[in-house]
Coordinates of C-alpha atoms in Angstrom, one line a residue:
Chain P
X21 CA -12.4 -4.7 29.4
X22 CA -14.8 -3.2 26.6
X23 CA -13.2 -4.3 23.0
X24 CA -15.7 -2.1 20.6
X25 CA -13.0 0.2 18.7
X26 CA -11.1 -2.4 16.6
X27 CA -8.8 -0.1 16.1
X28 CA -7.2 0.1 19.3
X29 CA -4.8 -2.2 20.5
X30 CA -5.5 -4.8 22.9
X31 CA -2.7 -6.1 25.1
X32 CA -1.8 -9.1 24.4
X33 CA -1.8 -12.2 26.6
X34 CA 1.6 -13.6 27.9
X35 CA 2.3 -17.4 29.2
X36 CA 4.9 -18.8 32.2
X37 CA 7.8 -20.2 31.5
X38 CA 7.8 -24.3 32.4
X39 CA 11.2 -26.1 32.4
X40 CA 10.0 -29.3 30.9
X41 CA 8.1 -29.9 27.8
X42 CA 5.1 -32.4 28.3
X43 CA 2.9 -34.1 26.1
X44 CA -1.1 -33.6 26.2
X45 CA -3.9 -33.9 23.4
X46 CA -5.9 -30.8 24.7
X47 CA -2.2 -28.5 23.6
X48 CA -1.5 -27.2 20.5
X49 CA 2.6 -27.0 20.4
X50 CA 4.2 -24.1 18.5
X51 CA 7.8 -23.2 17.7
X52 CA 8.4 -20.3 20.0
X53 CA 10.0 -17.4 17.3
X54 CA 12.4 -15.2 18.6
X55 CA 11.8 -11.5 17.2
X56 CA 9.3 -8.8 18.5
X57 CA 5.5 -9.9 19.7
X58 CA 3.4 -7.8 17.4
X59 CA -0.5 -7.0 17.0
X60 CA -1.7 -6.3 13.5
X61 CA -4.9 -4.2 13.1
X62 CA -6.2 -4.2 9.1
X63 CA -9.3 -2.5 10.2
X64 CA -10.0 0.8 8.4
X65 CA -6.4 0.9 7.8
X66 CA -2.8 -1.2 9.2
X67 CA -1.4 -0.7 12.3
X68 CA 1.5 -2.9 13.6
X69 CA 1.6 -2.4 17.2
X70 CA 4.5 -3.8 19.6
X71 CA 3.7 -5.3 22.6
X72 CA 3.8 -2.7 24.8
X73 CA 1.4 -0.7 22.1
X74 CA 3.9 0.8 20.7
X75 CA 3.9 1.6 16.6
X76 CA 6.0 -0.9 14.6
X77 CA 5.0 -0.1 11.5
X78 CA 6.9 3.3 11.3
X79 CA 10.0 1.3 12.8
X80 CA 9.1 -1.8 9.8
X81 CA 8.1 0.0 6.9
X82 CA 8.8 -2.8 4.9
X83 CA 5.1 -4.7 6.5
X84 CA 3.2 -1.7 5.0
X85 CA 1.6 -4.1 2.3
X86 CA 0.6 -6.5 4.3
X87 CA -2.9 -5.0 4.1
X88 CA -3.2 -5.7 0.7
X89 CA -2.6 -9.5 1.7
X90 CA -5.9 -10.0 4.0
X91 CA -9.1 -10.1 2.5
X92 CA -11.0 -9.0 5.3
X93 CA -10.8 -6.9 8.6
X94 CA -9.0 -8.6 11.1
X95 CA -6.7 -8.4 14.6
X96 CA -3.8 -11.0 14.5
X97 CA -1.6 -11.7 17.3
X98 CA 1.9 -13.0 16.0
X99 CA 5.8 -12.6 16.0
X100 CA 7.9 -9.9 14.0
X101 CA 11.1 -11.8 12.9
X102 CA 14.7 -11.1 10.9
X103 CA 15.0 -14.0 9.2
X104 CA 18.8 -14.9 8.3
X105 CA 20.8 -18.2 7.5
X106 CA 17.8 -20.5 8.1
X107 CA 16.4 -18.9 11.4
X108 CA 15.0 -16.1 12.8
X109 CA 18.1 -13.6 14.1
X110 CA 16.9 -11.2 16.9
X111 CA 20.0 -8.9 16.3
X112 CA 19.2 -8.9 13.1
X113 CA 15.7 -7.5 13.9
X114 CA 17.3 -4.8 16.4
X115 CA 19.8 -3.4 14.2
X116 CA 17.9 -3.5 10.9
X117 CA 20.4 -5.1 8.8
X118 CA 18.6 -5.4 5.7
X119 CA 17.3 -8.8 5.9
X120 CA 13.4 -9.4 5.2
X121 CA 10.8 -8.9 7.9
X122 CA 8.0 -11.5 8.6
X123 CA 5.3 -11.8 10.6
X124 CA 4.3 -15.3 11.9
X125 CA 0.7 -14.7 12.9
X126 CA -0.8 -17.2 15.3
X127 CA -3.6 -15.9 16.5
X128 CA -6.7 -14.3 15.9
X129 CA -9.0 -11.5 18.0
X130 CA -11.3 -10.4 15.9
X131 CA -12.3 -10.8 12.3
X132 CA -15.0 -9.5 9.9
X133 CA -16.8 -7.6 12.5
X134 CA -16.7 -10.1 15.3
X135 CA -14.7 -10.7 18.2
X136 CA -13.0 -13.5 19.2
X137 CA -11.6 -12.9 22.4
X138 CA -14.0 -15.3 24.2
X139 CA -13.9 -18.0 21.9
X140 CA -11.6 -21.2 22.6
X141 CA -8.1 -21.4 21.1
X142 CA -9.7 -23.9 18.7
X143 CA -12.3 -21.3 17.2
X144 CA -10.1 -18.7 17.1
X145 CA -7.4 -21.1 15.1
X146 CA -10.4 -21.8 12.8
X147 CA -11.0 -18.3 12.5
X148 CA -7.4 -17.6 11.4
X149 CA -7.1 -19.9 9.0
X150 CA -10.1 -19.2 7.1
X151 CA -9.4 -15.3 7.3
X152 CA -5.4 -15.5 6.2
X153 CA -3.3 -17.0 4.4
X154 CA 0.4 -17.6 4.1
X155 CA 1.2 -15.0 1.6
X156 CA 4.1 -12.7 1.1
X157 CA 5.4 -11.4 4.5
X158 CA 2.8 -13.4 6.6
X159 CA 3.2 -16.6 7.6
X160 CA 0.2 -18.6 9.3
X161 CA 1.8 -20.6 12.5
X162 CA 1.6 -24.3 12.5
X163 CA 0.9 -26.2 15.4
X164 CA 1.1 -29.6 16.5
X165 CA -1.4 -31.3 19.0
X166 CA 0.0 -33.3 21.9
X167 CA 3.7 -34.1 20.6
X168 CA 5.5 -31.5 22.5
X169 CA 7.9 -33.8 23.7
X170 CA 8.7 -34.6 20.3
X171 CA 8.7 -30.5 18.9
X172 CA 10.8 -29.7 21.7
X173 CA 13.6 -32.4 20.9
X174 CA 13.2 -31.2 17.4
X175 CA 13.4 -27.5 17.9
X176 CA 16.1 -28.1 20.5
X177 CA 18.7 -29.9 17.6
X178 CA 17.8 -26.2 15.5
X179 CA 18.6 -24.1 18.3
X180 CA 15.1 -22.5 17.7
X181 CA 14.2 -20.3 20.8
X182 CA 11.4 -22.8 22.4
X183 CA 7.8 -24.0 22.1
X184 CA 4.8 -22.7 23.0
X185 CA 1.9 -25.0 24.4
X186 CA -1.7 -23.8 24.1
X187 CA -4.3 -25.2 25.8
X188 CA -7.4 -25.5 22.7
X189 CA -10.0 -24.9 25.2
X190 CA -8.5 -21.7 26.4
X191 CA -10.0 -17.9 25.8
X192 CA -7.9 -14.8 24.9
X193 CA -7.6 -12.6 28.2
X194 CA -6.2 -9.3 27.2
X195 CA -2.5 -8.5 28.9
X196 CA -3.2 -11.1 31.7
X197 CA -0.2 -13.8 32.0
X198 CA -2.0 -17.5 32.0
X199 CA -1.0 -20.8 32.6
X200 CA -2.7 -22.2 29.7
X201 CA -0.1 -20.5 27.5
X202 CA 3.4 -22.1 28.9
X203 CA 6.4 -21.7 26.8
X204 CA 9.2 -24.5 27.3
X205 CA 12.5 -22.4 26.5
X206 CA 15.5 -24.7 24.8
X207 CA 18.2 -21.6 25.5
X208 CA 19.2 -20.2 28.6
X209 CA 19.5 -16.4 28.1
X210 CA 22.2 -13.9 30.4
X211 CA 23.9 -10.4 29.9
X212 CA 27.7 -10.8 29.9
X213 CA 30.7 -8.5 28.4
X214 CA 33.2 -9.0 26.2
X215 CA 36.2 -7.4 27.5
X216 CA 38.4 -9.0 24.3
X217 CA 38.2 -9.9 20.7
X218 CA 40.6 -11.9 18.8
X219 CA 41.0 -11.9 14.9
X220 CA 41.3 -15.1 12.4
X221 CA 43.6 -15.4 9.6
X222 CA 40.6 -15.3 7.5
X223 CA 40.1 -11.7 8.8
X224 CA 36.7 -12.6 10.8
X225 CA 36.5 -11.1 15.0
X226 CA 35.6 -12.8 17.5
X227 CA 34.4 -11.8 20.7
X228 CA 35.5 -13.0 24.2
X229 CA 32.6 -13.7 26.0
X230 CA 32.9 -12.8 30.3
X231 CA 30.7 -13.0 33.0
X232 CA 29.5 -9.4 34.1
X233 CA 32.1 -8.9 36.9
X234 CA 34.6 -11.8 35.9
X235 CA 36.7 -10.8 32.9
X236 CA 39.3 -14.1 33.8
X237 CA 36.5 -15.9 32.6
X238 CA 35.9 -17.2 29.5
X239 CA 32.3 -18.4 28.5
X240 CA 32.9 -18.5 25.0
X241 CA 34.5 -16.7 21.9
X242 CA 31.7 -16.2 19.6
X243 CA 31.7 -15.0 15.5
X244 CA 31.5 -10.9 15.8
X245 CA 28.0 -10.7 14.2
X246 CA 27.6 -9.3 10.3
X247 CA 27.0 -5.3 11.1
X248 CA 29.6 -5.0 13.5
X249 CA 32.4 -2.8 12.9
X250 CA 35.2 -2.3 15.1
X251 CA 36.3 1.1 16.4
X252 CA 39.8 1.3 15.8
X253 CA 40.6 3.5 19.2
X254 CA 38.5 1.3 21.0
X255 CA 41.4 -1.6 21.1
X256 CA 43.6 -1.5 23.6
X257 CA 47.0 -3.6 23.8
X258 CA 47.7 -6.7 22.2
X259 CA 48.5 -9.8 24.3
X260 CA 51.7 -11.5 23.6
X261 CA 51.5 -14.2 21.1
X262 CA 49.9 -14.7 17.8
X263 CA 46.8 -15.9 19.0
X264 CA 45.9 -14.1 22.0
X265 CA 43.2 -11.2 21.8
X266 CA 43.2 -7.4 21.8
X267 CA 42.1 -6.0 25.0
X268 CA 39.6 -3.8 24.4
X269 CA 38.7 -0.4 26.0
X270 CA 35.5 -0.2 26.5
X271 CA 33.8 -3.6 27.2
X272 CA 30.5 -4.7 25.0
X273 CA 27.6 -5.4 26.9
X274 CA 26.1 -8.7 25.3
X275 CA 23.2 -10.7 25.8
X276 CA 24.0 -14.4 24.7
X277 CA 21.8 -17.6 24.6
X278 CA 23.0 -21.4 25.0
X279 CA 22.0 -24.6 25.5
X280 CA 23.9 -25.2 28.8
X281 CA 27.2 -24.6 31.1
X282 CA 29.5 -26.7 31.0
X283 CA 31.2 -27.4 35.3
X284 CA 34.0 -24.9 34.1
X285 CA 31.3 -22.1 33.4
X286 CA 31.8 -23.0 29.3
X287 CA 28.7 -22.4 27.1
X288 CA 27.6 -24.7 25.3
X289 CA 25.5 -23.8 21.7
X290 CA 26.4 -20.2 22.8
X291 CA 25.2 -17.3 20.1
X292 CA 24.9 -13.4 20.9
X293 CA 21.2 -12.8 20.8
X294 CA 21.7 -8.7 20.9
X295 CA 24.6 -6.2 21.6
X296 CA 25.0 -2.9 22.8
X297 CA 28.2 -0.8 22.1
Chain Z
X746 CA -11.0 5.1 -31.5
X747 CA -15.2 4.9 -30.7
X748 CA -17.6 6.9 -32.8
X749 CA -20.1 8.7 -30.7
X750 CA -23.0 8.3 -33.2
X751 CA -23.7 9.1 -37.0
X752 CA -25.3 11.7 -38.4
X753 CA -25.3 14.5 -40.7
X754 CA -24.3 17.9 -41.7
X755 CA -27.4 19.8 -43.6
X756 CA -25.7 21.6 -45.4
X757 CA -28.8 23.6 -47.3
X758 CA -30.7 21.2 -49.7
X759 CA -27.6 18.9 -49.6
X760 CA -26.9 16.6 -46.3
X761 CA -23.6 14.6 -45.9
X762 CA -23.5 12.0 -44.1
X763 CA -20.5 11.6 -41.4
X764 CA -19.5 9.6 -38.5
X765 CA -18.5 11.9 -35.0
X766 CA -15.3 11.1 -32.6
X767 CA -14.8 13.0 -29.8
X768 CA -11.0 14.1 -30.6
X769 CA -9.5 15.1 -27.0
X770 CA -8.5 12.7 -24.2
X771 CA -9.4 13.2 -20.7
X772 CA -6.8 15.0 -18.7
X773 CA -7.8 13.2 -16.0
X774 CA -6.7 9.6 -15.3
X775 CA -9.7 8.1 -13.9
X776 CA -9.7 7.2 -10.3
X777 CA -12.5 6.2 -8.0
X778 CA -13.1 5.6 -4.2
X779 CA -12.3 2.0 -3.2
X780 CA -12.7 0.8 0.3
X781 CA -9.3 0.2 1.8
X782 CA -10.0 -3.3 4.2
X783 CA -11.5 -4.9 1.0
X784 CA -10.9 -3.3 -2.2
X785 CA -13.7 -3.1 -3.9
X786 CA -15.4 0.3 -5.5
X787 CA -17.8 2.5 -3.3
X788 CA -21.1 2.3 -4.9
X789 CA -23.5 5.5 -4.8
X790 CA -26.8 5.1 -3.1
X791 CA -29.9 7.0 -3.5
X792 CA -30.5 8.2 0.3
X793 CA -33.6 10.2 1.6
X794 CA -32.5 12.0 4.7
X795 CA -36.2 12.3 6.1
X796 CA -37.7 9.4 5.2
X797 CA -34.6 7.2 5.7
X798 CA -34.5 4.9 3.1
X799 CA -32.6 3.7 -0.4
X800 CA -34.6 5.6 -3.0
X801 CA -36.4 3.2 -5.5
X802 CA -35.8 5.4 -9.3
X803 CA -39.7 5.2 -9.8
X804 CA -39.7 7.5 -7.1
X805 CA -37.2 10.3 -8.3
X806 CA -38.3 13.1 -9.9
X807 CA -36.4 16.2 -11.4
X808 CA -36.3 19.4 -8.9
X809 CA -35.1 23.0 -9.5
X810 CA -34.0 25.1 -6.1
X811 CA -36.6 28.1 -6.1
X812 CA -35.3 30.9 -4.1
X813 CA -37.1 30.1 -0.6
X814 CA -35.0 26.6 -0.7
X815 CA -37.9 24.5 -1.5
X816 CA -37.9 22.7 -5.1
X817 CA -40.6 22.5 -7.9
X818 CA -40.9 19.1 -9.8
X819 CA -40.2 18.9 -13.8
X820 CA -41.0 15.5 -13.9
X821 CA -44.5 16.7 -15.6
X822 CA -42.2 16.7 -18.8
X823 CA -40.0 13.5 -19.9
X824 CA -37.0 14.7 -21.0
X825 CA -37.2 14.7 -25.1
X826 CA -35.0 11.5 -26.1
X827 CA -34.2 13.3 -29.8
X828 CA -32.3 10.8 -32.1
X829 CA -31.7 13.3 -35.0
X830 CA -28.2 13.8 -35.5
X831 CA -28.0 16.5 -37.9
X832 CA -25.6 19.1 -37.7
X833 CA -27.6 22.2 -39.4
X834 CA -25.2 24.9 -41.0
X835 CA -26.9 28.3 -39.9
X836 CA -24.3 30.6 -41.2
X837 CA -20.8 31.0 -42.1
X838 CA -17.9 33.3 -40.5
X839 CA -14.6 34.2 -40.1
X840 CA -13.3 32.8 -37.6
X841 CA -12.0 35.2 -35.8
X842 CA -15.0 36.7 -35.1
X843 CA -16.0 33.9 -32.7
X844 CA -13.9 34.3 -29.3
X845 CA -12.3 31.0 -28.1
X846 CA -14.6 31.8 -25.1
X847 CA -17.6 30.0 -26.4
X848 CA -15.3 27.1 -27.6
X849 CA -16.6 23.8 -25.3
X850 CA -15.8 20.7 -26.9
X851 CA -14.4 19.4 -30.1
X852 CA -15.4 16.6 -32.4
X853 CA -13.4 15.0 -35.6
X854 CA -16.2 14.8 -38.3
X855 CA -15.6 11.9 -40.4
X856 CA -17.0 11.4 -44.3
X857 CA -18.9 8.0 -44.4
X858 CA -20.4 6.2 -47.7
X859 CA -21.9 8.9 -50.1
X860 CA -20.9 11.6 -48.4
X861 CA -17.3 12.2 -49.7
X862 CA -17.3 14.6 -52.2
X863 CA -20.0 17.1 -51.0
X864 CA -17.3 16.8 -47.4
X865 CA -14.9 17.9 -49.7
X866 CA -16.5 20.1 -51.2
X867 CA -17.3 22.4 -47.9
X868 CA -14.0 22.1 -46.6
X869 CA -12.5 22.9 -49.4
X870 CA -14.5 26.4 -49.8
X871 CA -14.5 26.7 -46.3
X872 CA -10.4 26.6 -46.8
X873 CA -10.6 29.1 -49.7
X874 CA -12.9 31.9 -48.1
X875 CA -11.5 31.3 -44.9
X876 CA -14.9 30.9 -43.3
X877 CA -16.2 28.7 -40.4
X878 CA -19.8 27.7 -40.3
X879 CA -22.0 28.1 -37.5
X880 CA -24.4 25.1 -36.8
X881 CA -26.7 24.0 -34.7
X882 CA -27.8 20.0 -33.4
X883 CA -28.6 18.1 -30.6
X884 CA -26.5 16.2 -28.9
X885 CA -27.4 14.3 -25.7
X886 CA -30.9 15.4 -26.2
X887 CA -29.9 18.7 -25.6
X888 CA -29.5 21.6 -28.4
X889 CA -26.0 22.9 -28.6
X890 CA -24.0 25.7 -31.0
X891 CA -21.4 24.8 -32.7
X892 CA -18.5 25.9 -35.2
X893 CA -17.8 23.3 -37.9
X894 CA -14.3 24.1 -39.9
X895 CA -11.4 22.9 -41.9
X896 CA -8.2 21.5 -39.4
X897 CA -5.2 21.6 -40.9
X898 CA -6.3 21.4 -44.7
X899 CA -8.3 17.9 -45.1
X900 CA -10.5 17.2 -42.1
X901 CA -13.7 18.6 -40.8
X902 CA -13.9 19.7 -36.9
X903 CA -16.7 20.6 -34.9
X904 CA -16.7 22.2 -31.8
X905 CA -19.7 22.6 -29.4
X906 CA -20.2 26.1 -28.3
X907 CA -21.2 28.0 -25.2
X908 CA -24.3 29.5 -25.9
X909 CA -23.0 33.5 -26.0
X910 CA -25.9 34.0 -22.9
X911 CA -23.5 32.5 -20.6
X912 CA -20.7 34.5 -20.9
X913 CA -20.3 36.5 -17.3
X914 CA -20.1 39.9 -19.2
X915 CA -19.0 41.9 -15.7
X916 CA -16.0 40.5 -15.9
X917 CA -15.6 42.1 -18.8
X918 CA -14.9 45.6 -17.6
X919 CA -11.9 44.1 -15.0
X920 CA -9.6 45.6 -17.5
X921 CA -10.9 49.2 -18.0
X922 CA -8.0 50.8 -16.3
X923 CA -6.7 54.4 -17.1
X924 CA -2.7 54.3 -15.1
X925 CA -0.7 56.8 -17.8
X926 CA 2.0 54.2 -19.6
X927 CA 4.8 56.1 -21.3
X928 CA 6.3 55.5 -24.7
X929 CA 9.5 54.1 -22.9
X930 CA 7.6 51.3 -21.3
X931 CA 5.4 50.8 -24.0
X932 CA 8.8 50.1 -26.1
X933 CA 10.5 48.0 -23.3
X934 CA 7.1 45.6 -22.9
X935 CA 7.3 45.4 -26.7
X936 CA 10.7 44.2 -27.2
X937 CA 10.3 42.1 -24.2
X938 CA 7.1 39.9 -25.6
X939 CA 9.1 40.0 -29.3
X940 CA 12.0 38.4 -27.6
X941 CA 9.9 35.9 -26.1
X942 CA 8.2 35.2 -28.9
X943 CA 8.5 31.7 -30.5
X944 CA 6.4 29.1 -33.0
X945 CA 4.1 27.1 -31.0
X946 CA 5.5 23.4 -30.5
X947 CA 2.9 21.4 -28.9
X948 CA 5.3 18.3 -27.8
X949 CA 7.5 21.0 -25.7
X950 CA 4.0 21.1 -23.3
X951 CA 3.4 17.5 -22.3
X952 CA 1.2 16.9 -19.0
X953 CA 4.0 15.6 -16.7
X954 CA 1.8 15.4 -13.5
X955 CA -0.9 12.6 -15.3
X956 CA 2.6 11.2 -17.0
X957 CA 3.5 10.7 -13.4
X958 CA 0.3 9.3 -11.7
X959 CA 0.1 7.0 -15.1
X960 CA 3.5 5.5 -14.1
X961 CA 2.6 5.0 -10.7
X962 CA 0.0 3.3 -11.1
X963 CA 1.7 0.7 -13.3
X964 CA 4.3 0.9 -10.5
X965 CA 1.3 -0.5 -8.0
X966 CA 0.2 -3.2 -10.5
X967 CA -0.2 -6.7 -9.2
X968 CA 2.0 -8.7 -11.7
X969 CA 5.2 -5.6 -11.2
X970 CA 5.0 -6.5 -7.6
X971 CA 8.5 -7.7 -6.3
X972 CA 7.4 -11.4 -5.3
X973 CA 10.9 -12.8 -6.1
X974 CA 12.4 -12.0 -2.7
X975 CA 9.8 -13.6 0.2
X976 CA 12.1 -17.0 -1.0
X977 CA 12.8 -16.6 2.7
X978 CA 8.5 -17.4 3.7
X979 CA 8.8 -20.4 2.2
X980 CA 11.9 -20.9 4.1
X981 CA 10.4 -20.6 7.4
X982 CA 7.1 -22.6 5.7
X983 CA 9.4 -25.6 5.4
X984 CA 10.9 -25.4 8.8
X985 CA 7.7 -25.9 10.2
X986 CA 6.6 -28.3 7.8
X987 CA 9.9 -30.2 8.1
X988 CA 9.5 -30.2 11.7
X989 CA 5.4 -31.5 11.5
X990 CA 6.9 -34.5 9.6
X991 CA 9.8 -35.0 11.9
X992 CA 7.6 -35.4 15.3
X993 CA 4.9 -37.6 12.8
X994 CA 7.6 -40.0 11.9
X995 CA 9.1 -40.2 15.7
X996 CA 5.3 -41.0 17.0
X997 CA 4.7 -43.5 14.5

C-alpha cells in the first residue's frame, strides 16, 4: 500500500478477540474504550475520520480544536468516547446527549513528515508521546507491560469494555486484522427487545429486557437511559398489580452488555450499550 | 501616540519648530498568513525563478517594466536618504479651492519648545482669512504636497497631497450629459435632498465590520478559551492512572 498523501486515511488495523487475558513482557496492555475507533489527520488541516473512512468531524464538531492542541503534523489512531458518570457511555456517543467528547489516542502513523507504519509498536509509542500530549479533548493512552492478568481483573470490577494487548515488536498493517493486537473482552454483548417497561415511585422507567423471540423471559430490568422519552401511544395495557409493567406496543430493539448469565438466563452486570426505537 | 519625526514649518524667514503624528488609525485590523499545522507567520522570501535560488539583497537592484516586458536598472542612483523635515509654506488659499481629490494623508502638527507663539500665530491668521497654506517637504525621502490648516480653532493639520498630475482627468467628462430635466423634477429632487438633509454626527458612522473581527479575535484568545469543562480528561487521566497503581501494588 503506497502511504505518500498524509492526508488520506489509512485503514486502520484491527485485533482478534481471545477469551483469556495472559501475562507476557513483550505486551503492552490497554484499557479497551468503548466509543467510535477514530483516525485523526492534523496535516495541512484536521480530519477525524471513522473507521470505515467516514468524516467524524462534521458528526463531532466539538473535536474541531483539537488541531490547535498538536504541535506538529501528525496521524493518530485512537478511540472517540462520551464520557458520563465515570466511564465512557457508547449510547451516549450515538445519541449526542450533550456530554463532552474525547479522543483517547494510542497510536501513532506518521508524524513530522515521516511515517511510522513500519516501525515497532515501541517506536511508534515513542513517537506519540513526544509528538502529543494529554491536553484538552486528547488524552494520550496508558499502557502497562506484561500485567494483563492483573488490568483485566481491574478493568473487569469497573465494568470497562476490555483490554487490549500489543505486542511492542509489532508493525502497523493498514486494515489487516493481526494476532499481535488481541483484545480480551470482560462483557458479553447481544441484541435483545424489551417488550415491557415498569415505572418506580421515584418516577424513573425501566425496561424489561427479553431474548429476541422469547418475551416470557426476563434477562433483566435495566434503568431507561437519560434521553429517553416515552411515547405515550406506544404503551399498551397495564398488568394487574401495582408493580407489574406496561406492555408496550412496539418492542425496543436493544443491544445490552454483561458480565455473565446466570443458569436461569439472568444477566448479570447487565447495562444497555445502544437502543433503537 | 508615536511621533513620526520632528521638524519644521518654514514659514518665510521664521521656522517653527513642531513634532508630526499621523492622526488616522488603520481601518484595517492587521492580519497575516500563519501556517495552520504549526502556527507560526509565513515569512517572504526573495525567489529567482530562473536561476532558482533565495536572493542575497546585495544582489537586488531597482527595475522599471519598459514596454517590450524587459526591465532597466535604477540602481546607478541610491535612493536620496533626505533627513530635512521642513515643511515649506509655498502659498496660501482658500480652501475650497483645493478638491478633496488631492487630499492623501493627514498629520496632527504639534508646537514643540520655541515654537509656540509663531504656531499660534499662523493658525490664528490662517483662522481669520480663512486661508490654508500650501507646502511642500519630504517625507520618506520622497517630495510630497501638502495643505497645512487650522482644525477646529487651536491645532495645526497637515495633509499630504496627490500631486494634481495624477488626477485621471477622462473621468472627468462621465458627467457631461444633456437628458432635458423639467422644473417639476428639479423641485421634487430638491425637497427630497432638503428632507434628507441633517448635521453630520460622526459617532452615528462607526466601522461595525473591524468592531466585529476585533471582537472575534478576543473571542479566539488563548486565556478566554473555555478550559473549565475538560474536568472530565482528567477524569479518564485518573482512571488509568488509578488503575497503573492498582496492578503495581497487586505485583508487588
Amino acid at each position: 500500500m503506497r502511504m505518500n498523501n498524509p492526508a488520506r486515511f489509512i485503514p486502520p488495523m484491527l485485533g482478534i478477540t481471545v477469551p483469556h487475558p495472559f501475562d507476557d513482557a513483550k505486551w503492552r496492555y490497554e484499557i479497551k474504550w468503548d466509543g467510535y475507533r477514530c483516525q485523526i489527520h492534523w496535516t495541512d488541516h484536521l480530519q477525524i475520520f471513522s473507521r470505515s473512512g467516514h468524516d467524524l468531524l462534521s458528526q463531532f464538531p466539538d473535536l474541531a480544536d483539537i488541531g490547535n492542541f498538536l504541535d506538529v503534523p501528525v496521524i493518530l489512531d485512537g478511540e472517540l468516547i462520551a464520557w458520563e458518570n465515570g466511564k465512557p457511555s457508547y449510547y451516549a456517543l450515538q445519541k449526542r446527549t450533550g456530554t463532552l467528547h474525547h479522543v483517547v489516542v494510542f497510536d501513532c502513523l506518521y508524524a513530522d513528515g515521516q511515517w511510522l507504519c513500519q516501525k515497532p509498536l515501541a517506536t511508534r509509542l515513542e513517537w506519540l508521546n513526544r509528538c502529543v500530549s494529554t491536553s484538552s479533548k486528547i488524552v494520550v493512552a496508558d499502557g502497562i507491560i506484561q500485567q494483563g492478568t492483573a488490568l483485566w481483573q481491574l478493568v473487569k470490577d469497573r465494568s470497562l469494555e476490555g483490554v487490549m494487548a500489543k505486542h511492542l515488536d509489532s508493525p502497523y498493517l493498514p486494515g489487516k486484522r493481526v494476532s499481535y493486537w488481541k483484545k480480551f473482552l470482560v462483557m458479553s454483548r447481544q441484541w435483545t427487545k424489551v417488550f415491557s417497561i415498569s415505572q418506580s415511585a421515584e418516577g424513573q422507567w425501566y425496561w424489561w429486557v427479553s431474548p429476541e423471540h422469547d418475551a416470557s423471559l426476563v434477562m433483566g430490568k435495566l434503568e431507561a437511559p437519560r434521553g429517553w422519552v416515552l411515547s405515550g401511544n406506544n404503551l399498551a395495557e397495564k398488568g394487574e398489580g401495582l408493580n407489574s409493567p406496561w406492555r408496550l406496543r412496539r418492542p425496543l430493539r436493544v443491544e445490552v452488555e454483561y458480565r455473565e448469565l446466570t443458569a436461569k438466563g439472568k444477566m448479570r452486570h447487565g447495562r444497555i450499550r445502544r437502543w433503537q426505537d | 501616540m508615536r511621533s513620526l519625526f520632528k521638524g519644521v514649518i518654514g514659514f518665510g524667514l521664521v521656522s517653527i519648530p513642531i513634532q508630526v503624528y499621523k492622526a488616522m488609525d488603520e481601518e484595517k485590523v492587521e492580519v497575516h498568513w500563519i501556517h495552520k499545522v504549526c502556527g507560526a507567520r509565513i515569512q517572504y522570501r526573495k525567489y529567482c525563478p530562473i536561476c532558482h535560488v533565495q536572493v542575497e539583497s546585495a544582489e537586488l537592484a531597482r527595475g522599471a517594466a519598459i514596454l517590450d516586458g524587459r526591465y532597466v536598472m535604477l540602481d546607478d542612483e541610491k535612493p536620496e536618504t533626505i533627513r530635512d523635515h521642513t515643511i515649506t509654506i509655498l502659498s496660501f488659499h482658500l480652501l475650497t479651492a483645493i478638491d478633496p481629490v488631492y487630499f492623501r494623508q493627514a498629520y496632527w502638527l504639534k508646537p514643540v519648545a520655541g515654537g509656540h507663539k509663531a504656531y499660534r500665530l499662523l493658525r490664528d491668521t490662517m483662522q481669520q482669512t480663512n486661508l490654508v497654506a500650501l507646502a511642500e517637504l519630504t517625507l520618506r525621502s520622497k517630495l510630497s504636497l501638502a495643505v497645512v490648516r487650522t482644525y477646529e480653532d487651536s491645532t495645526l493639520m497637515m495633509h499630504t497631497l496627490y500631486y494634481p498630475e495624477s488626477l485621471r482627468r477622462e473621468g472627468a467628462q462621465f458627467g457631461e450629459i444633456s437628458v432635458p430635466v423639467s422644473n417639476k423634477e428639479q423641485d421634487m429632487a430638491l425637497m427630497l435632498v432638503k428632507h434628507m438633509q441633517e448635521p453630520f454626527v460622526p459617532e452615528n458612522y462607526p466601522n461595525v465590520a473591524k468592531h466585529k473581527l476585533l471582537e472575534r479575535i478576543q473571542n479566539l484568545m488563548p486565556m478566554t478559551k473555555d478550559t473549565t469543562n475538560y474536568q472530565t480528561t482528567e477524569e479518564v487521566i485518573l482512571l488509568m492512572e488509578q488503575l497503573r497503581e492498582s496492578v503495581a501494588q497487586k505485583t508487588m
